[in-house]
mmCIF file with all atom_site columns, C-alpha atoms in Angstrom:
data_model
loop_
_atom_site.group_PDB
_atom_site.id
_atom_site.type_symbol
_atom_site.label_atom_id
_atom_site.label_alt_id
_atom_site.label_comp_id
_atom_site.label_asym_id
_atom_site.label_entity_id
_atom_site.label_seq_id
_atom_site.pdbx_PDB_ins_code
_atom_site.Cartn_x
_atom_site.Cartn_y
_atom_site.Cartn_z
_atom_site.occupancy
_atom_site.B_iso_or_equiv
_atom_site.pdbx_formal_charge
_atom_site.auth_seq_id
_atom_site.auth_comp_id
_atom_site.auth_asym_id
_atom_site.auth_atom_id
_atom_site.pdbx_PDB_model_num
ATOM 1   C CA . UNK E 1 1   ? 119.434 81.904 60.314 1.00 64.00 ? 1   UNK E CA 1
ATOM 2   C CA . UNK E 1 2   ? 121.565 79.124 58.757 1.00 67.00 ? 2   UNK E CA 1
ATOM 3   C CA . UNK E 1 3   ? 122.023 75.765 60.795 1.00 72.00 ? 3   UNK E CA 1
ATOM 4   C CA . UNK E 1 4   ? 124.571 73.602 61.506 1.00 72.00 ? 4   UNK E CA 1
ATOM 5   C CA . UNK E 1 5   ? 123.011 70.803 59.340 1.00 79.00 ? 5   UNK E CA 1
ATOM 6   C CA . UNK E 1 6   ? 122.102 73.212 56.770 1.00 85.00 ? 6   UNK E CA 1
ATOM 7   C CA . UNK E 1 7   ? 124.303 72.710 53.331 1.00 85.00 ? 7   UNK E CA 1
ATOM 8   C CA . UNK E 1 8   ? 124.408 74.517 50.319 1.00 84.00 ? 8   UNK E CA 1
ATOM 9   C CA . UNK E 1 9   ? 126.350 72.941 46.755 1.00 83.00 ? 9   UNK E CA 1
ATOM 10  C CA . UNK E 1 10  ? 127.165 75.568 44.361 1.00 82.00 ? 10  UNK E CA 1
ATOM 11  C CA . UNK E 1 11  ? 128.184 74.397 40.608 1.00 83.00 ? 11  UNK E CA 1
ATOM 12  C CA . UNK E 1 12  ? 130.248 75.912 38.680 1.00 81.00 ? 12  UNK E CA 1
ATOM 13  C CA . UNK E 1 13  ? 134.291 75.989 37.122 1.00 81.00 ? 13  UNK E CA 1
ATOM 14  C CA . UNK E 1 14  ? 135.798 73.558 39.703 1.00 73.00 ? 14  UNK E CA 1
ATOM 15  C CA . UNK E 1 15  ? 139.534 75.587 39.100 1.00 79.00 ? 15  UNK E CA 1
ATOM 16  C CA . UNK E 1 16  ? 141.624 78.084 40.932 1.00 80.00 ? 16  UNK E CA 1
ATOM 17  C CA . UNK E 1 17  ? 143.229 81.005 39.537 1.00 83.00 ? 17  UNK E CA 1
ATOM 18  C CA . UNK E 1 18  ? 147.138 80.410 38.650 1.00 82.00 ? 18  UNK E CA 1
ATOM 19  C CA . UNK E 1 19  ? 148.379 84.557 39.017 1.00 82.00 ? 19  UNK E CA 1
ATOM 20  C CA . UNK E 1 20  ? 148.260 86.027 41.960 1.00 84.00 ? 20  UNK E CA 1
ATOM 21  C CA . UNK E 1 21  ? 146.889 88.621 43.722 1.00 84.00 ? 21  UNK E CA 1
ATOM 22  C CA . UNK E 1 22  ? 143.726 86.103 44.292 1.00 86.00 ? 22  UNK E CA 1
ATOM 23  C CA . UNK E 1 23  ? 141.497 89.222 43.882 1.00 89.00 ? 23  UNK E CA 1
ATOM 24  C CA . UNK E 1 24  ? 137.555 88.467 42.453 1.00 91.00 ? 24  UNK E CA 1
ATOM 25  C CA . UNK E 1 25  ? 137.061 88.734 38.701 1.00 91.00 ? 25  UNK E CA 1
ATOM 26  C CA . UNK E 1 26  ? 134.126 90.785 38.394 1.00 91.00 ? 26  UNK E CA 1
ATOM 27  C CA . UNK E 1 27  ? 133.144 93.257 40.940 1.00 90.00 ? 27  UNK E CA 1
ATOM 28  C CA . UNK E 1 28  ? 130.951 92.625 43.835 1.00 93.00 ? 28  UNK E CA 1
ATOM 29  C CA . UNK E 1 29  ? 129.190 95.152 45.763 1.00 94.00 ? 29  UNK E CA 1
ATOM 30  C CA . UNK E 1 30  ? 130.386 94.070 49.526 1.00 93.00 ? 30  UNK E CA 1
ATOM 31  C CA . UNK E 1 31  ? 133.972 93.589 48.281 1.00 92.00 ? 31  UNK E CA 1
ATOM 32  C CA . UNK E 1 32  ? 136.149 95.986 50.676 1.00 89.00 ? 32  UNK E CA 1
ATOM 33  C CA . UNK E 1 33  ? 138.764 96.464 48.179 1.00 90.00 ? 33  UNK E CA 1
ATOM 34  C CA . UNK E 1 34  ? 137.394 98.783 45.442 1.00 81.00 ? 34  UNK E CA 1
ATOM 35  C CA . UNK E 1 35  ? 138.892 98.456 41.949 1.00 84.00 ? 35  UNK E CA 1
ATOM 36  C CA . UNK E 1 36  ? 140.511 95.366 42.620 1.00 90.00 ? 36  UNK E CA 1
ATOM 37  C CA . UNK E 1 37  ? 139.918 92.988 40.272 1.00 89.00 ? 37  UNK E CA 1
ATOM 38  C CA . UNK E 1 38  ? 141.679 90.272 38.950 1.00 88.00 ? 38  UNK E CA 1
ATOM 39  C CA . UNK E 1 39  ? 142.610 89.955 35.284 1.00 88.00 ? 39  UNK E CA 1
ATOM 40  C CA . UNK E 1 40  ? 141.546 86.551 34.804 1.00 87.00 ? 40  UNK E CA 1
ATOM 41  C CA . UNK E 1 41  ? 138.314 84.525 35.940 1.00 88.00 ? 41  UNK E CA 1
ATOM 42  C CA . UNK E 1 42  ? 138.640 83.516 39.700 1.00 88.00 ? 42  UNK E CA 1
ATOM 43  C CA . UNK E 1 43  ? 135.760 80.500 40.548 1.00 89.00 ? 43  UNK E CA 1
ATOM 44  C CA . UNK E 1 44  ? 136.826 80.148 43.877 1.00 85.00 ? 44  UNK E CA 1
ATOM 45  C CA . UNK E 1 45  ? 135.364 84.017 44.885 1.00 86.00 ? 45  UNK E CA 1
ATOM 46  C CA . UNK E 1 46  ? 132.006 83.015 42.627 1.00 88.00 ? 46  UNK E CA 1
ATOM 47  C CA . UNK E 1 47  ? 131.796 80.093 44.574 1.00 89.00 ? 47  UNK E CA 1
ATOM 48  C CA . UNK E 1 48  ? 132.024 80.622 48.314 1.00 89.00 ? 48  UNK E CA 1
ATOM 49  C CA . UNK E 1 49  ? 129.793 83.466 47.684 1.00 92.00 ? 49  UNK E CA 1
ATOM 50  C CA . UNK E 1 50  ? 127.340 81.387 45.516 1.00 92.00 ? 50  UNK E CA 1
ATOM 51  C CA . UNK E 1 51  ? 127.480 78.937 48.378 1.00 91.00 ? 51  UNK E CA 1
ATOM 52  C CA . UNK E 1 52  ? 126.486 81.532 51.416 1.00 92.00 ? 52  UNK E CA 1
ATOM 53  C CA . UNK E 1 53  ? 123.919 83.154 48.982 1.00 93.00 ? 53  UNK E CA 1
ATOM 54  C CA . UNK E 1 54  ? 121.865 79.194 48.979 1.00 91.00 ? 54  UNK E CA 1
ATOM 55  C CA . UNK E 1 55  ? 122.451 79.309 52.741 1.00 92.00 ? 55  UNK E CA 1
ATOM 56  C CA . UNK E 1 56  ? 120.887 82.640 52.713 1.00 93.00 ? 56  UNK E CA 1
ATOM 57  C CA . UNK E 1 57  ? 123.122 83.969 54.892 1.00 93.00 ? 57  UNK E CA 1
ATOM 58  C CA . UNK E 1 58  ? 122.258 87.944 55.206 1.00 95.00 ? 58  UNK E CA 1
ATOM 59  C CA . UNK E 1 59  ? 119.483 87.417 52.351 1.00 95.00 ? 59  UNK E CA 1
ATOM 60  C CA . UNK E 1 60  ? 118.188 90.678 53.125 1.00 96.00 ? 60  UNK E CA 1
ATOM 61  C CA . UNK E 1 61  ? 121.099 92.675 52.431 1.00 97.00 ? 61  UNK E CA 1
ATOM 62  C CA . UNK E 1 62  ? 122.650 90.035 49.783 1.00 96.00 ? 62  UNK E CA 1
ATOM 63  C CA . UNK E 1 63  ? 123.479 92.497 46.286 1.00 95.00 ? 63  UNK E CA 1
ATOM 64  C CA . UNK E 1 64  ? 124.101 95.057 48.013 1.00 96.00 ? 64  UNK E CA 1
ATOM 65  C CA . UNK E 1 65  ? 127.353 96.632 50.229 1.00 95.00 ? 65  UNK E CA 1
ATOM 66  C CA . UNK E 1 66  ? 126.042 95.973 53.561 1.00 96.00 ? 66  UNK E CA 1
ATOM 67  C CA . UNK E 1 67  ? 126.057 92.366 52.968 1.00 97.00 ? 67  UNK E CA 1
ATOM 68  C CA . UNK E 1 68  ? 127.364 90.406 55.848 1.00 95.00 ? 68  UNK E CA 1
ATOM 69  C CA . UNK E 1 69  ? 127.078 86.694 55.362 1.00 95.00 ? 69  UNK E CA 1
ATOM 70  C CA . UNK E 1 70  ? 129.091 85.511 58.589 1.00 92.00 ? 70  UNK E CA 1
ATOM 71  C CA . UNK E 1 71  ? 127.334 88.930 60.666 1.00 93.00 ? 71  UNK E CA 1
ATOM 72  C CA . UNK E 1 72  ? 125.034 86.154 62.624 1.00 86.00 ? 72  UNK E CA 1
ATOM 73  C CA . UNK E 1 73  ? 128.011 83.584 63.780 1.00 86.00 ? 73  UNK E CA 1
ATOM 74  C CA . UNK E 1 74  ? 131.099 86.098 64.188 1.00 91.00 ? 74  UNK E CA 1
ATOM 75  C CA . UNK E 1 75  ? 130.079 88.807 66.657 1.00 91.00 ? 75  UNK E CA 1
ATOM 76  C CA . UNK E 1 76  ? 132.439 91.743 67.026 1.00 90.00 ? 76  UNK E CA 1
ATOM 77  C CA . UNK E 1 77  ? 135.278 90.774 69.505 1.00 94.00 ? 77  UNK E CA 1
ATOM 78  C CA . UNK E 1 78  ? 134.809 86.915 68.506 1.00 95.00 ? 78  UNK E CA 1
ATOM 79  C CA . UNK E 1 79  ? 138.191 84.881 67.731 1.00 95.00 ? 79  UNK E CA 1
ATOM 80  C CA . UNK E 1 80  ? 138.190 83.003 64.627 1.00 89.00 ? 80  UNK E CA 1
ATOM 81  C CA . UNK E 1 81  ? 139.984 80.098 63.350 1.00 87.00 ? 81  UNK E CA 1
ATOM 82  C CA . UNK E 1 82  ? 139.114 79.504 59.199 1.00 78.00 ? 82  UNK E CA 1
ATOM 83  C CA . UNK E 1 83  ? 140.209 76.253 58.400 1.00 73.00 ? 83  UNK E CA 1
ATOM 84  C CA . UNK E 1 84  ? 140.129 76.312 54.390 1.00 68.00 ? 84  UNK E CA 1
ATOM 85  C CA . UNK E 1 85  ? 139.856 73.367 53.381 1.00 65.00 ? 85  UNK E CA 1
ATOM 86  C CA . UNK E 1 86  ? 139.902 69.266 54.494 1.00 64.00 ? 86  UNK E CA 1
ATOM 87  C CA . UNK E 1 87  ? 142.782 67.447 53.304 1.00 64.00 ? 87  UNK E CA 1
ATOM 88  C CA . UNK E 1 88  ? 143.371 63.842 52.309 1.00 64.00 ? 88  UNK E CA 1
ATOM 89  C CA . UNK E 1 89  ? 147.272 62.780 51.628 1.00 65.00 ? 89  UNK E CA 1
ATOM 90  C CA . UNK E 1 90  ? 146.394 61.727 48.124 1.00 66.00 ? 90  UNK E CA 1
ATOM 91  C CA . UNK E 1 91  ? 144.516 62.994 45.002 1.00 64.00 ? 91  UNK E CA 1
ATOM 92  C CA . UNK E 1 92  ? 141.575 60.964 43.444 1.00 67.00 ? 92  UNK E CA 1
ATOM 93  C CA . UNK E 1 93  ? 142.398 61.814 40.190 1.00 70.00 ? 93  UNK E CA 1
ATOM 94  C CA . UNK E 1 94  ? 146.152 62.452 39.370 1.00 68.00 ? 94  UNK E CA 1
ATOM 95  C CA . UNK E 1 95  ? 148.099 59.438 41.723 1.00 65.00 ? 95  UNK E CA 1
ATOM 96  C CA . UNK E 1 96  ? 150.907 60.963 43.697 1.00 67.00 ? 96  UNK E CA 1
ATOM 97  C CA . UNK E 1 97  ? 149.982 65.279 42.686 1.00 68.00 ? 97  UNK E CA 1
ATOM 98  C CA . UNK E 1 98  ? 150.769 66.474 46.321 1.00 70.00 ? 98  UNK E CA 1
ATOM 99  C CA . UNK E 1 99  ? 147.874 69.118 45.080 1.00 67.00 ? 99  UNK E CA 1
ATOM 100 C CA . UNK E 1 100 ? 145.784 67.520 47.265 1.00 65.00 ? 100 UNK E CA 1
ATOM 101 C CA . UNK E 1 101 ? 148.095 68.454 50.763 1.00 70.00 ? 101 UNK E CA 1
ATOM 102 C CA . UNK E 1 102 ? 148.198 72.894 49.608 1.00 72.00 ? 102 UNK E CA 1
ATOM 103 C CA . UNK E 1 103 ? 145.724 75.431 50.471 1.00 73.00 ? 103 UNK E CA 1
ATOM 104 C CA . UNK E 1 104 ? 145.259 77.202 47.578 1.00 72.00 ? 104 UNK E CA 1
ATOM 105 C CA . UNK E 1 105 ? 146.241 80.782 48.030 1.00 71.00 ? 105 UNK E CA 1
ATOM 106 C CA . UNK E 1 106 ? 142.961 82.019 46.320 1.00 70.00 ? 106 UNK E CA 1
#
């Protein structure tokens, strides 16, 4: 089981995908949406799962279409708030980009 002080850094493409729909670029076996698949490379999918996969959330069932990474902190019933990201109200890198104040769609 994961803990709260448990983190997990996955490297990779630090980019999001410009067209939407946001949909994964390759296909993953748990993915509820058969045959969707978006027609350009989409880190952001590669990464969240990349990052639950070092957790080893669900390890057991990880590959395969019963995988359930968030199965042992959501219980059926549960109310859930995702918050998607932290903000800041300025960008490290590019000055005044407001960039850094949008949730990304993907």
């Amino acid at each position: 089981m994961t803990r709260a002080t448990d983190v997990a850094v996955f490297r990779g493409e630090a980019r999001y995908p410009h067209e939407p729909p946001f949909h994964p670029f390759e296909s993953y076996p748990e993915y509820p949406f058969r045959g969707a698949r978006s027609a350009t490379p989409n880190p952001v999918y590669a990464a969240v799962r990349g990052a639950m996969q070092h957790l080893g959330m669900d390890a057991e069932h990880f590959g395969r279409p019963t995988w359930d990474p968030l199965g042992e902190v959501i219980r059926p019933g549960d109310t859930v708030l995702v918050k998607p990201n932290f903000i800041r109200d300025f960008h490290d890198t590019r000055g005044d980009d407001i960039a850094a104040l949008v949730t990304h769609g993907s």
